[in-house]
């Protein structure tokens, strides 16, 4: 089965800085998705990343705070900008690898702590 | 809008016993997929099992099976012969519409396996 890798797996970040998370899939996919999981919470979708077009953001998330790149069909990045302690979360990317219907897999997650 | 409800914040089971985790959902779609994900302390989201709504037969993956009741909009996960490695958060999820690859998650159930 395809592999979805994320980097970094974990990081401690200073308040006010920005960090870019990478998601690499070993097969081509049309859409990639970025989720946030705040401590003790469930997952919330941040945005959908399509190759060749701007990302589509969910309500409550904006491009200035979470800029996304999607340069090709196997790779995407999510940047968390001007971080505050409230941004301490696990960030996960997901893709649908099912050939005949939804089979949605996740990367290993990037656990960010903002101090 | 799709909603997913997991009414059991925590569950526990003795090793080798069977446990059932509950999930109810609401959707106006007639054809959709349902998912259970496992999130161990490593924080990775692992696809445990998925169910296609138009299939009446309940999905099974080794020790994991579901009880899918479409009319009742219920999708419970049964874990047989529980093992210590089954201890994790379990999330039920549903696409936000039809064949969408964007998922809506329940709040999760924390499963403890007692030796």
Short mmCIF file of N, CA, C and O in Angstrom, two decimals, chain B residues 11 13-14 16-21 36-38 48-49 61-66 76-90 109 111-113:
data_model
loop_
_atom_site.label_atom_id
_atom_site.label_comp_id
_atom_site.label_asym_id
_atom_site.label_seq_id
_atom_site.Cartn_x
_atom_site.Cartn_y
_atom_site.Cartn_z
N UNK B 11 -13.86 3.64 27.45
CA UNK B 11 -14.30 2.27 27.64
C UNK B 11 -13.09 1.46 28.12
O UNK B 11 -11.94 1.81 27.82
N UNK B 13 -11.73 -2.81 28.73
CA UNK B 13 -11.99 -4.22 28.43
C UNK B 13 -10.83 -5.05 28.98
O UNK B 13 -9.70 -4.56 29.05
N UNK B 14 -11.15 -6.25 29.37
CA UNK B 14 -10.10 -7.16 29.80
C UNK B 14 -9.46 -7.80 28.57
O UNK B 14 -10.15 -8.08 27.57
N UNK B 16 -8.32 -10.27 25.96
CA UNK B 16 -8.96 -11.46 25.40
C UNK B 16 -10.49 -11.38 25.36
O UNK B 16 -11.13 -12.26 24.77
N UNK B 17 -11.05 -10.34 25.97
CA UNK B 17 -12.50 -10.17 25.93
C UNK B 17 -12.91 -9.35 24.71
O UNK B 17 -12.08 -8.90 23.92
N UNK B 18 -14.21 -9.18 24.57
CA UNK B 18 -14.79 -8.44 23.45
C UNK B 18 -15.37 -7.12 23.93
O UNK B 18 -15.95 -7.05 25.02
N UNK B 19 -15.20 -6.09 23.13
CA UNK B 19 -15.75 -4.78 23.48
C UNK B 19 -16.39 -4.17 22.24
O UNK B 19 -15.95 -4.42 21.11
N UNK B 20 -17.44 -3.40 22.46
CA UNK B 20 -18.14 -2.72 21.37
C UNK B 20 -18.14 -1.22 21.61
O UNK B 20 -18.56 -0.76 22.68
N UNK B 21 -17.68 -0.48 20.62
CA UNK B 21 -17.66 0.98 20.69
C UNK B 21 -18.81 1.51 19.82
O UNK B 21 -18.97 1.07 18.68
N UNK B 36 -13.80 3.67 10.84
CA UNK B 36 -13.25 3.69 12.19
C UNK B 36 -11.74 3.82 12.08
O UNK B 36 -11.09 3.09 11.32
N UNK B 37 -11.21 4.78 12.86
CA UNK B 37 -9.77 4.98 12.93
C UNK B 37 -9.31 4.75 14.36
O UNK B 37 -10.00 5.04 15.33
N UNK B 38 -8.09 4.25 14.46
CA UNK B 38 -7.43 4.04 15.74
C UNK B 38 -6.28 5.04 15.85
O UNK B 38 -5.51 5.20 14.89
N UNK B 48 -8.89 1.45 10.58
CA UNK B 48 -9.19 0.12 11.12
C UNK B 48 -10.12 -0.63 10.20
O UNK B 48 -9.88 -1.79 9.83
N UNK B 49 -11.20 0.04 9.78
CA UNK B 49 -12.21 -0.64 8.99
C UNK B 49 -13.10 0.40 8.33
O UNK B 49 -13.24 1.51 8.86
N UNK B 61 -12.54 -7.06 9.53
CA UNK B 61 -11.09 -7.06 9.31
C UNK B 61 -10.45 -7.76 10.51
O UNK B 61 -10.24 -7.17 11.56
N UNK B 62 -10.19 -9.04 10.33
CA UNK B 62 -9.57 -9.84 11.40
C UNK B 62 -10.41 -9.76 12.67
O UNK B 62 -11.57 -10.18 12.68
N UNK B 63 -9.87 -9.21 13.74
CA UNK B 63 -10.61 -9.17 15.02
C UNK B 63 -11.59 -8.01 15.10
O UNK B 63 -12.31 -7.87 16.10
N UNK B 64 -11.61 -7.17 14.08
CA UNK B 64 -12.46 -5.99 14.09
C UNK B 64 -13.66 -6.22 13.16
O UNK B 64 -13.48 -6.66 12.02
N UNK B 65 -14.81 -5.91 13.65
CA UNK B 65 -16.01 -6.00 12.82
C UNK B 65 -16.94 -4.86 13.19
O UNK B 65 -16.78 -4.23 14.24
N UNK B 66 -17.88 -4.59 12.30
CA UNK B 66 -18.84 -3.52 12.57
C UNK B 66 -20.24 -4.09 12.59
O UNK B 66 -20.52 -5.13 11.99
N UNK B 76 -21.39 0.66 14.94
CA UNK B 76 -20.57 0.30 16.09
C UNK B 76 -19.41 -0.60 15.68
O UNK B 76 -19.50 -1.34 14.70
N UNK B 77 -18.36 -0.52 16.44
CA UNK B 77 -17.14 -1.31 16.20
C UNK B 77 -16.99 -2.34 17.29
O UNK B 77 -17.00 -2.00 18.47
N UNK B 78 -16.85 -3.60 16.88
CA UNK B 78 -16.62 -4.68 17.82
C UNK B 78 -15.19 -5.17 17.70
O UNK B 78 -14.73 -5.48 16.59
N UNK B 79 -14.51 -5.22 18.83
CA UNK B 79 -13.14 -5.73 18.87
C UNK B 79 -13.18 -7.05 19.65
O UNK B 79 -13.55 -7.05 20.84
N UNK B 80 -12.83 -8.11 18.99
CA UNK B 80 -12.83 -9.42 19.62
C UNK B 80 -11.42 -9.78 20.08
O UNK B 80 -10.44 -9.30 19.53
N UNK B 81 -11.36 -10.63 21.13
CA UNK B 81 -10.05 -11.09 21.62
C UNK B 81 -9.11 -9.89 21.82
O UNK B 81 -8.01 -9.84 21.26
N UNK B 82 -9.56 -8.94 22.60
CA UNK B 82 -8.82 -7.68 22.77
C UNK B 82 -7.37 -7.93 23.20
O UNK B 82 -7.09 -8.80 24.04
N UNK B 83 -6.49 -7.15 22.64
CA UNK B 83 -5.07 -7.25 22.95
C UNK B 83 -4.59 -5.92 23.54
O UNK B 83 -5.20 -4.87 23.31
N UNK B 84 -3.48 -5.98 24.26
CA UNK B 84 -2.95 -4.77 24.89
C UNK B 84 -2.68 -3.69 23.84
O UNK B 84 -2.84 -2.50 24.09
N UNK B 85 -2.28 -4.11 22.66
CA UNK B 85 -2.00 -3.16 21.59
C UNK B 85 -3.23 -2.48 21.01
O UNK B 85 -3.10 -1.56 20.21
N UNK B 86 -4.41 -2.93 21.42
CA UNK B 86 -5.64 -2.28 20.96
C UNK B 86 -5.94 -1.01 21.75
O UNK B 86 -6.81 -0.23 21.37
N UNK B 87 -5.22 -0.80 22.84
CA UNK B 87 -5.45 0.39 23.65
C UNK B 87 -5.13 1.63 22.83
O UNK B 87 -4.02 1.77 22.30
N UNK B 88 -6.10 2.53 22.71
CA UNK B 88 -5.95 3.70 21.84
C UNK B 88 -7.22 4.53 21.92
O UNK B 88 -8.20 4.14 22.54
N UNK B 89 -7.17 5.68 21.24
CA UNK B 89 -8.39 6.43 20.94
C UNK B 89 -8.97 5.87 19.65
O UNK B 89 -8.22 5.59 18.70
N UNK B 90 -10.28 5.73 19.62
CA UNK B 90 -10.95 5.26 18.42
C UNK B 90 -11.92 6.35 17.96
O UNK B 90 -12.74 6.84 18.73
N UNK B 109 -13.44 7.70 21.40
CA UNK B 109 -13.59 6.87 22.58
C UNK B 109 -12.21 6.35 22.97
O UNK B 109 -11.51 5.76 22.14
N UNK B 111 -10.07 3.72 24.59
CA UNK B 111 -10.16 2.33 25.00
C UNK B 111 -8.94 1.93 25.81
O UNK B 111 -7.80 2.10 25.37
N UNK B 112 -9.21 1.40 26.99
CA UNK B 112 -8.16 0.84 27.84
C UNK B 112 -8.30 -0.67 27.85
O UNK B 112 -9.43 -1.18 27.98
N UNK B 113 -7.19 -1.36 27.70
CA UNK B 113 -7.20 -2.82 27.75
C UNK B 113 -6.44 -3.25 29.00
O UNK B 113 -5.26 -2.94 29.15
#
